[in-house]
Short mmCIF file of C-alpha atoms in Angstrom, two decimals:
data_model
loop_
_atom_site.label_atom_id
_atom_site.label_comp_id
_atom_site.label_asym_id
_atom_site.label_seq_id
_atom_site.Cartn_x
_atom_site.Cartn_y
_atom_site.Cartn_z
CA MET A 1348 -46.46 -7.45 -75.44
CA HIS A 1349 -46.35 -6.96 -71.68
CA GLN A 1350 -45.23 -10.07 -69.76
CA PRO A 1351 -46.63 -10.79 -66.28
CA ASN A 1352 -44.15 -10.27 -63.47
CA LYS A 1353 -42.75 -13.64 -62.31
CA SER A 1354 -42.92 -12.75 -58.62
CA TYR A 1355 -46.56 -11.71 -59.10
CA LEU A 1356 -47.36 -15.06 -60.70
CA LYS A 1357 -45.66 -16.93 -57.85
CA LEU A 1358 -47.65 -14.93 -55.29
CA SER A 1359 -50.91 -15.64 -57.14
CA LEU A 1360 -50.15 -19.36 -57.20
CA LEU A 1361 -49.27 -19.33 -53.51
CA ILE A 1362 -52.50 -17.55 -52.56
CA SER A 1363 -54.60 -19.84 -54.74
CA SER A 1364 -53.06 -22.91 -53.09
CA TYR A 1365 -54.59 -21.82 -49.76
CA LEU A 1366 -58.04 -21.11 -51.14
CA PRO A 1367 -60.73 -23.83 -51.06
CA LYS A 1368 -60.87 -25.66 -54.39
CA VAL A 1369 -64.01 -25.18 -56.46
CA PRO A 1370 -65.27 -28.64 -57.47
CA ALA A 1371 -65.43 -29.06 -61.22
CA ASN A 1372 -68.52 -31.27 -60.85
CA ARG A 1373 -70.55 -29.03 -58.53
CA SER A 1374 -74.22 -30.02 -58.76
CA SER A 1375 -76.81 -27.72 -60.28
CA LEU A 1376 -78.61 -27.67 -56.91
CA LEU A 1377 -75.58 -26.30 -55.09
CA GLU A 1378 -74.79 -23.94 -57.96
CA ASP A 1379 -78.34 -22.57 -57.86
CA PHE A 1380 -78.16 -22.20 -54.08
CA ARG A 1381 -74.84 -20.35 -54.23
CA ASN A 1382 -76.28 -17.97 -56.82
CA ASN A 1383 -79.47 -17.29 -54.86
CA ARG A 1384 -81.63 -19.19 -57.32
CA ALA A 1385 -83.08 -21.53 -54.65
CA PRO A 1386 -84.67 -19.18 -52.09
CA GLU A 1387 -87.13 -21.79 -50.76
CA LEU A 1388 -84.54 -24.53 -50.23
CA GLU A 1389 -85.09 -26.76 -47.18
CA LEU A 1390 -83.03 -29.50 -45.55
CA SER A 1391 -85.32 -32.15 -46.99
CA ASP A 1392 -84.35 -30.95 -50.50
CA LEU A 1393 -80.71 -31.93 -49.96
CA VAL A 1394 -81.20 -35.69 -50.44
CA ASN A 1395 -78.10 -37.08 -52.21
CA HIS A 1396 -76.41 -33.66 -51.90
CA VAL A 1397 -75.76 -33.41 -48.16
CA VAL A 1398 -72.03 -34.17 -48.24
CA GLU A 1399 -71.49 -31.79 -51.14
CA PHE A 1400 -73.29 -29.01 -49.26
CA ALA A 1401 -71.40 -29.80 -46.03
CA GLN A 1402 -68.07 -29.35 -47.82
CA ASP A 1403 -69.08 -26.02 -49.31
CA GLN A 1404 -68.69 -22.80 -47.34
CA HIS A 1405 -72.23 -21.56 -48.00
CA GLY A 1406 -73.80 -25.01 -48.01
CA SER A 1407 -72.24 -25.86 -44.66
CA ARG A 1408 -73.57 -22.67 -43.12
CA PHE A 1409 -77.04 -23.45 -44.49
CA ILE A 1410 -77.06 -26.89 -42.88
CA GLN A 1411 -75.75 -25.57 -39.55
CA GLN A 1412 -78.34 -22.79 -39.32
CA ASN A 1413 -81.25 -25.07 -40.17
CA LEU A 1414 -80.19 -28.00 -37.94
CA GLU A 1415 -80.82 -25.91 -34.82
CA ARG A 1416 -84.56 -25.77 -35.51
CA ALA A 1417 -85.02 -28.83 -37.75
CA SER A 1418 -87.51 -31.60 -37.10
CA GLU A 1419 -86.20 -35.03 -36.14
CA LYS A 1420 -87.25 -36.25 -39.60
CA ASP A 1421 -85.17 -33.60 -41.40
CA LYS A 1422 -82.20 -34.18 -39.07
CA LYS A 1423 -82.31 -37.87 -39.93
CA ILE A 1424 -82.27 -37.10 -43.67
CA ILE A 1425 -79.07 -35.10 -43.19
CA PHE A 1426 -77.50 -37.47 -40.68
CA ASP A 1427 -78.02 -40.60 -42.79
CA GLU A 1428 -75.80 -39.09 -45.47
CA ILE A 1429 -73.33 -37.53 -43.04
CA LEU A 1430 -72.51 -40.66 -41.04
CA PRO A 1431 -70.87 -42.78 -43.82
CA ASN A 1432 -68.66 -39.76 -44.61
CA ALA A 1433 -68.14 -38.60 -41.02
CA GLN A 1434 -64.38 -39.22 -40.83
CA SER A 1435 -63.57 -37.22 -43.95
CA LEU A 1436 -65.97 -34.44 -42.93
CA MET A 1437 -64.33 -34.17 -39.51
CA THR A 1438 -61.11 -32.97 -41.14
CA ASP A 1439 -62.78 -30.81 -43.77
CA VAL A 1440 -62.52 -27.04 -43.57
CA PHE A 1441 -66.31 -26.63 -43.72
CA GLY A 1442 -67.60 -30.13 -43.04
CA ASN A 1443 -66.22 -30.18 -39.49
CA TYR A 1444 -68.75 -27.53 -38.46
CA VAL A 1445 -71.66 -29.74 -39.54
CA ILE A 1446 -70.28 -32.60 -37.41
CA GLN A 1447 -69.91 -30.22 -34.46
CA LYS A 1448 -73.48 -29.05 -34.91
CA PHE A 1449 -74.74 -32.64 -34.66
CA PHE A 1450 -72.82 -33.04 -31.39
CA GLU A 1451 -74.71 -29.97 -30.17
CA HIS A 1452 -78.20 -30.65 -31.52
CA GLY A 1453 -78.23 -34.32 -32.49
CA SER A 1454 -80.03 -37.09 -30.64
CA THR A 1455 -78.28 -39.34 -28.15
CA GLU A 1456 -78.12 -42.04 -30.82
CA GLU A 1457 -76.62 -39.68 -33.40
CA LYS A 1458 -73.95 -38.49 -30.95
CA ALA A 1459 -73.13 -42.11 -30.12
CA ALA A 1460 -72.78 -42.96 -33.82
CA LEU A 1461 -70.42 -40.03 -34.41
CA THR A 1462 -68.40 -40.98 -31.32
CA GLU A 1463 -68.05 -44.46 -32.79
CA ALA A 1464 -66.67 -42.87 -35.98
CA ILE A 1465 -64.05 -41.07 -33.88
CA ARG A 1466 -62.89 -44.25 -32.10
CA GLY A 1467 -59.57 -45.47 -33.42
CA ASN A 1468 -58.87 -42.03 -34.89
CA VAL A 1469 -58.54 -39.85 -31.80
CA MET A 1470 -54.87 -38.99 -32.23
CA THR A 1471 -55.16 -38.39 -35.97
CA LEU A 1472 -58.03 -36.00 -35.38
CA ALA A 1473 -56.48 -34.36 -32.33
CA LEU A 1474 -53.40 -33.34 -34.32
CA GLN A 1475 -55.37 -32.05 -37.30
CA MET A 1476 -56.51 -28.44 -37.65
CA TYR A 1477 -60.23 -29.19 -38.02
CA GLY A 1478 -60.38 -32.61 -36.43
CA CYS A 1479 -59.17 -31.18 -33.11
CA ARG A 1480 -62.26 -28.98 -33.02
CA VAL A 1481 -64.54 -31.97 -33.49
CA ILE A 1482 -62.82 -33.81 -30.63
CA GLN A 1483 -63.28 -30.80 -28.36
CA LYS A 1484 -66.96 -30.48 -29.21
CA ALA A 1485 -67.44 -34.21 -28.66
CA LEU A 1486 -65.87 -33.99 -25.19
CA GLU A 1487 -68.34 -31.24 -24.31
CA SER A 1488 -71.35 -33.20 -25.55
CA ILE A 1489 -70.97 -36.93 -24.74
CA ASP A 1490 -71.41 -38.90 -21.52
CA GLU A 1491 -68.61 -39.80 -19.17
CA ASP A 1492 -68.19 -43.40 -20.36
CA SER A 1493 -67.81 -42.23 -23.96
CA GLN A 1494 -65.32 -39.58 -22.86
CA LEU A 1495 -63.18 -42.23 -21.20
CA GLU A 1496 -63.17 -44.42 -24.29
CA LEU A 1497 -61.73 -41.54 -26.31
CA LEU A 1498 -59.23 -40.67 -23.57
CA ASN A 1499 -57.82 -44.19 -23.59
CA GLU A 1500 -56.47 -43.55 -27.08
CA MET A 1501 -54.50 -40.55 -25.82
CA LYS A 1502 -52.57 -42.47 -23.17
CA GLY A 1503 -48.91 -42.58 -24.08
CA HIS A 1504 -49.31 -39.61 -26.43
CA VAL A 1505 -50.01 -36.80 -23.97
CA LEU A 1506 -46.77 -34.86 -24.40
CA LYS A 1507 -47.00 -35.11 -28.18
CA CYS A 1508 -50.47 -33.59 -28.01
CA VAL A 1509 -49.47 -30.85 -25.58
CA LYS A 1510 -46.64 -29.64 -27.83
CA ASP A 1511 -48.78 -29.68 -30.96
CA GLN A 1512 -50.49 -26.52 -32.24
CA ASN A 1513 -53.78 -28.41 -32.56
CA GLY A 1514 -53.42 -31.16 -30.00
CA ASN A 1515 -52.83 -28.79 -27.09
CA HIS A 1516 -56.39 -27.51 -27.43
CA VAL A 1517 -57.70 -31.06 -27.09
CA VAL A 1518 -55.68 -31.65 -23.90
CA GLN A 1519 -56.95 -28.36 -22.48
CA LYS A 1520 -60.52 -29.38 -23.21
CA VAL A 1521 -59.97 -32.80 -21.63
CA ILE A 1522 -58.73 -31.13 -18.44
CA GLU A 1523 -61.70 -28.75 -18.43
CA LYS A 1524 -64.45 -31.31 -19.13
CA VAL A 1525 -63.32 -34.62 -17.59
CA LYS A 1526 -63.44 -35.36 -13.87
CA PRO A 1527 -60.05 -34.88 -12.18
CA GLU A 1528 -59.82 -38.48 -10.97
CA ARG A 1529 -59.85 -39.55 -14.64
CA LEU A 1530 -56.95 -37.25 -15.52
CA GLN A 1531 -54.17 -38.87 -13.54
CA PHE A 1532 -52.55 -40.24 -16.71
CA ILE A 1533 -51.97 -36.63 -17.82
CA ILE A 1534 -50.39 -35.67 -14.49
CA ASP A 1535 -48.23 -38.80 -14.63
CA ALA A 1536 -47.00 -37.88 -18.10
CA PHE A 1537 -45.99 -34.45 -16.78
CA THR A 1538 -44.28 -35.59 -13.58
CA GLU A 1539 -42.53 -38.83 -14.53
CA GLY A 1540 -39.56 -36.85 -15.85
CA GLY A 1541 -39.22 -34.83 -12.64
CA SER A 1542 -39.30 -31.04 -12.51
CA ASP A 1543 -37.56 -30.74 -15.88
CA THR A 1544 -40.65 -31.83 -17.83
CA ILE A 1545 -42.87 -29.32 -16.03
CA PHE A 1546 -40.29 -26.58 -16.68
CA LEU A 1547 -40.03 -27.42 -20.38
CA LEU A 1548 -43.81 -27.45 -20.77
CA SER A 1549 -44.17 -24.16 -18.88
CA THR A 1550 -41.70 -22.48 -21.24
CA HIS A 1551 -43.42 -23.90 -24.33
CA PRO A 1552 -45.91 -21.72 -26.29
CA TYR A 1553 -48.60 -24.42 -26.09
CA GLY A 1554 -47.47 -26.27 -22.99
CA CYS A 1555 -47.79 -23.19 -20.79
CA ARG A 1556 -51.52 -23.07 -21.58
CA VAL A 1557 -52.01 -26.70 -20.56
CA ILE A 1558 -50.13 -26.22 -17.27
CA GLN A 1559 -52.48 -23.32 -16.47
CA ARG A 1560 -55.53 -25.53 -17.10
CA VAL A 1561 -54.06 -28.15 -14.72
CA LEU A 1562 -53.74 -25.47 -12.04
CA GLU A 1563 -57.37 -24.44 -12.63
CA HIS A 1564 -59.18 -27.77 -12.80
CA CYS A 1565 -57.17 -30.59 -11.22
CA SER A 1566 -57.39 -31.73 -7.62
CA PRO A 1567 -55.05 -30.32 -4.95
CA GLU A 1568 -53.22 -33.67 -4.83
CA GLN A 1569 -52.65 -33.55 -8.59
CA LYS A 1570 -51.59 -29.91 -8.58
CA GLN A 1571 -49.08 -30.23 -5.76
CA PRO A 1572 -46.24 -31.97 -7.68
CA VAL A 1573 -46.76 -29.53 -10.55
CA LEU A 1574 -46.54 -26.55 -8.20
CA GLU A 1575 -43.42 -27.92 -6.52
CA ALA A 1576 -41.71 -28.27 -9.90
CA LEU A 1577 -42.69 -24.71 -10.77
CA PHE A 1578 -41.34 -23.32 -7.50
CA VAL A 1579 -38.02 -25.13 -8.04
CA ASN A 1580 -37.64 -23.27 -11.35
CA LEU A 1581 -39.41 -20.04 -10.38
CA LYS A 1582 -36.59 -17.57 -11.08
CA LYS A 1583 -36.07 -19.03 -14.54
CA LEU A 1584 -39.79 -19.03 -15.27
CA VAL A 1585 -40.46 -15.40 -14.36
CA VAL A 1586 -37.98 -14.22 -17.01
CA ASP A 1587 -39.33 -16.55 -19.71
CA GLN A 1588 -41.70 -15.25 -22.38
CA TYR A 1589 -44.15 -18.09 -21.68
CA GLY A 1590 -43.21 -19.20 -18.19
CA ASN A 1591 -44.05 -15.81 -16.71
CA TYR A 1592 -47.72 -16.40 -17.56
CA VAL A 1593 -47.73 -19.63 -15.56
CA ILE A 1594 -46.33 -17.84 -12.50
CA GLN A 1595 -48.81 -14.99 -12.94
CA HIS A 1596 -51.57 -17.59 -13.03
CA ILE A 1597 -50.45 -19.00 -9.67
CA ILE A 1598 -50.35 -15.50 -8.19
CA GLU A 1599 -53.86 -14.70 -9.37
CA HIS A 1600 -55.59 -18.04 -8.77
CA GLY A 1601 -53.39 -19.79 -6.19
CA THR A 1602 -53.47 -19.76 -2.41
CA ASP A 1603 -51.97 -17.17 -0.06
CA GLU A 1604 -49.31 -19.75 0.74
CA ASP A 1605 -48.40 -20.01 -2.95
CA ARG A 1606 -48.18 -16.24 -3.26
CA GLY A 1607 -46.03 -16.09 -0.13
CA ARG A 1608 -43.54 -18.56 -1.58
CA ILE A 1609 -43.31 -16.53 -4.78
CA ILE A 1610 -42.76 -13.25 -2.92
CA LYS A 1611 -40.05 -14.94 -0.85
CA GLU A 1612 -38.22 -15.98 -4.04
CA LEU A 1613 -38.49 -12.52 -5.57
CA LYS A 1614 -37.44 -10.70 -2.41
CA GLY A 1615 -33.95 -9.22 -2.66
CA GLU A 1616 -34.11 -9.02 -6.46
CA VAL A 1617 -37.16 -6.84 -7.03
CA LEU A 1618 -35.15 -4.21 -8.93
CA THR A 1619 -33.64 -6.80 -11.29
CA PHE A 1620 -36.97 -8.45 -12.03
CA ALA A 1621 -38.81 -5.12 -12.37
CA GLN A 1622 -36.36 -4.10 -15.11
CA HIS A 1623 -37.04 -7.30 -17.09
CA LYS A 1624 -39.57 -7.32 -19.93
CA PHE A 1625 -41.40 -10.44 -18.71
CA ALA A 1626 -40.59 -10.56 -15.00
CA SER A 1627 -41.90 -7.02 -14.53
CA ASN A 1628 -45.37 -8.36 -15.35
CA VAL A 1629 -44.99 -10.90 -12.56
CA ILE A 1630 -44.10 -8.14 -10.08
CA GLU A 1631 -47.16 -6.17 -11.19
CA LYS A 1632 -49.36 -9.23 -10.74
CA CYS A 1633 -48.03 -9.61 -7.18
CA LEU A 1634 -48.96 -5.99 -6.50
CA THR A 1635 -52.54 -6.46 -7.72
CA SER A 1636 -53.25 -9.92 -6.30
CA ALA A 1637 -51.11 -10.46 -3.19
CA SER A 1638 -51.96 -9.50 0.38
CA ASN A 1639 -51.08 -6.07 1.79
CA ASP A 1640 -48.21 -7.56 3.77
CA HIS A 1641 -46.75 -9.11 0.62
CA LYS A 1642 -47.14 -5.86 -1.34
CA ASN A 1643 -45.43 -3.92 1.44
CA VAL A 1644 -42.42 -6.26 1.30
CA LEU A 1645 -41.89 -5.38 -2.37
CA ILE A 1646 -42.51 -1.64 -1.93
CA SER A 1647 -40.24 -1.31 1.12
CA GLU A 1648 -37.41 -3.06 -0.69
CA VAL A 1649 -37.33 -0.62 -3.60
CA CYS A 1650 -37.68 2.45 -1.34
CA GLY A 1651 -34.36 1.57 0.28
CA GLU A 1652 -33.06 2.95 3.56
CA PRO A 1653 -34.27 6.43 4.64
CA ASN A 1654 -30.94 8.16 3.93
CA ASN A 1655 -30.07 6.23 0.76
CA PRO A 1656 -29.35 8.88 -1.95
CA ASN A 1657 -29.89 6.34 -4.74
CA PRO A 1658 -32.72 3.97 -3.80
CA PRO A 1659 -33.70 1.21 -6.25
CA LEU A 1660 -36.87 3.19 -6.88
CA LEU A 1661 -34.81 5.86 -8.69
CA MET A 1662 -33.40 3.38 -11.21
CA MET A 1663 -36.83 1.85 -11.71
CA MET A 1664 -38.40 5.19 -12.57
CA LYS A 1665 -35.94 5.64 -15.45
CA ASP A 1666 -36.44 2.12 -16.84
CA GLN A 1667 -38.74 1.25 -19.75
CA PHE A 1668 -40.31 -1.67 -17.87
CA ALA A 1669 -39.76 -0.92 -14.19
CA ASN A 1670 -41.44 2.50 -14.39
CA TYR A 1671 -44.76 0.69 -14.83
CA VAL A 1672 -44.05 -1.29 -11.67
CA VAL A 1673 -43.51 1.98 -9.80
CA GLN A 1674 -46.80 3.32 -11.13
CA LYS A 1675 -48.57 0.17 -10.01
CA MET A 1676 -46.98 0.47 -6.57
CA LEU A 1677 -48.31 4.01 -6.25
CA ASP A 1678 -51.76 2.73 -7.21
CA VAL A 1679 -51.93 -0.10 -4.67
CA ALA A 1680 -49.86 1.19 -1.75
CA ASP A 1681 -51.48 2.06 1.56
CA ALA A 1682 -51.10 5.63 2.88
CA HIS A 1683 -47.95 4.86 4.86
CA HIS A 1684 -46.10 3.14 2.03
CA ARG A 1685 -47.23 5.67 -0.57
CA ARG A 1686 -45.76 8.39 1.64
CA LYS A 1687 -42.59 6.33 1.94
CA MET A 1688 -42.35 6.16 -1.86
CA CYS A 1689 -42.96 9.89 -2.21
CA LEU A 1690 -40.19 10.71 0.26
CA ALA A 1691 -37.81 8.52 -1.74
CA ILE A 1692 -38.85 10.15 -5.02
CA LYS A 1693 -38.96 13.77 -3.80
CA PRO A 1694 -35.27 14.76 -4.12
CA HIS A 1695 -35.08 13.45 -7.68
CA ILE A 1696 -38.10 15.15 -9.27
CA PRO A 1697 -36.09 17.71 -11.36
CA ALA A 1698 -33.78 14.99 -12.71
CA LEU A 1699 -36.64 12.61 -13.42
CA ARG A 1700 -38.33 15.15 -15.69
CA LYS A 1701 -35.44 14.69 -18.14
CA TYR A 1702 -36.37 11.03 -18.69
CA SER A 1703 -39.38 10.04 -20.75
CA TYR A 1704 -40.24 7.27 -18.29
CA GLY A 1705 -39.57 9.47 -15.27
CA LYS A 1706 -42.08 11.99 -16.59
CA HIS A 1707 -44.77 9.32 -16.31
CA ILE A 1708 -44.14 9.06 -12.57
CA CYS A 1709 -44.10 12.83 -12.09
CA ASN A 1710 -47.38 13.18 -13.96
CA LYS A 1711 -48.92 10.38 -11.93
CA LEU A 1712 -47.87 12.05 -8.69
CA GLU A 1713 -49.33 15.37 -9.80
CA LYS A 1714 -52.65 13.70 -10.65
CA TYR A 1715 -52.60 11.86 -7.35
CA PHE A 1716 -52.09 15.05 -5.35
CA GLN A 1717 -54.71 16.94 -7.35
CA LYS A 1718 -57.19 14.16 -6.63
CA ASN A 1719 -56.34 13.60 -2.97
CA GLY A 1720 -55.04 16.98 -1.85
CA GLY A 1721 -51.96 15.42 -0.31
CA GLY A 1722 -50.30 12.11 0.43
CA GLY A 1723 -52.59 9.54 2.01
CA GLY A 1724 -54.54 11.97 4.16
CA THR A 1725 -51.54 13.61 5.83
CA SER A 1726 -51.20 17.39 5.94
CA SER A 1727 -47.40 17.32 6.07
CA PRO A 1728 -45.87 20.01 3.80
CA LEU A 1729 -43.60 17.30 2.43
CA MET A 1730 -46.62 15.66 0.88
CA GLN A 1731 -48.27 18.72 -0.71
CA PRO A 1732 -48.22 18.91 -4.53
CA THR A 1733 -46.03 22.00 -4.60
CA SER A 1734 -43.36 20.61 -2.29
CA LEU A 1735 -42.83 17.48 -4.41
CA ILE A 1736 -43.24 18.79 -7.90
CA ASP A 1737 -42.58 22.50 -8.03
CA ILE A 1738 -40.03 23.37 -5.31
CA PRO A 1739 -36.44 23.53 -6.67
CA TYR A 1740 -34.15 20.68 -5.68
CA GLN A 1741 -32.06 22.85 -3.29
CA GLN A 1742 -35.15 23.76 -1.27
CA THR A 1743 -36.32 20.15 -1.07
CA GLN A 1744 -32.92 19.28 0.38
CA ARG A 1745 -33.47 21.83 3.14
CA LEU A 1746 -37.01 20.52 3.76
CA ALA A 1747 -35.62 17.03 4.16
#
């Protein structure tokens, strides 16, 4: 007789452990509903079955859909059974959605009652997969005084929340929905350890998201110590898999002064950063978001001196990451600096065609010339498509 494979059995057990358990004592009402034998079912029919329905995938969806258009009487029927079981439903895979729906469509009194059920349990819920969603929805739906009561329970636990896969979403929502003057305890938690804490959070998979929310929503006075800590560690952050996103965020959403400080730090090492997997994205963000003067600083640096036979641009065009930076430079450069780049590239066209990344640049130049009929409006023969792409290297040397 054929015996089941042991590894197959183990896999089946593992999969089944993640699936919602089917209650052995499921009511006939829920069973009929799940099997489409109760087509006329209404919320008022769920008396004494509300919690069971809320904890069932299909039952939960039924309650959610009908709550949006239910009468106050029907809502009360559901809520009266939900409230005594609110805490367990908040952490239930399906029940949490019913709680969230009451925060959206419930009365002021119902929201207040659910908020009361959360009090004393904020941290437990914030760190739980489903409970964290309820906390977020509550913060979106309740008044300022109620928000502050919940926030008080987070004081002293901010960093724990930020580094947690569930809790970080709660902290982000707090920053988004609560007035900045009420968020100082979060800023204090980040800055009391000096720049090291900000650096560690910025290089953390969850912490980097929270730092970005601070930069978006907090007051200038609150952001300043965070920014200073980021600038102190800028060169380490741009090469970090998470930190680079924080710096990109400053470039895109910060002030011209912030962008200027970043360009100043990158200046002199554009080639090195452009060749880095993560830092190259920061350079590209500078090219798309910084002022023309700042872009020109970066472009001029990689073009090198006029008679330099091996400008940084040449190495970049052969690199798996830096070639994209060169392409971006060609996209954003003004006529003068695009011409400067073309003159630096021109002598190396035949050699570049041997590199897969170099081909990208050559193809981009060809498309550019076909579209514009020359380099930035100039009629110079140096800038015509044929002189850059098709003339043999020896002839381009004579042209130069």
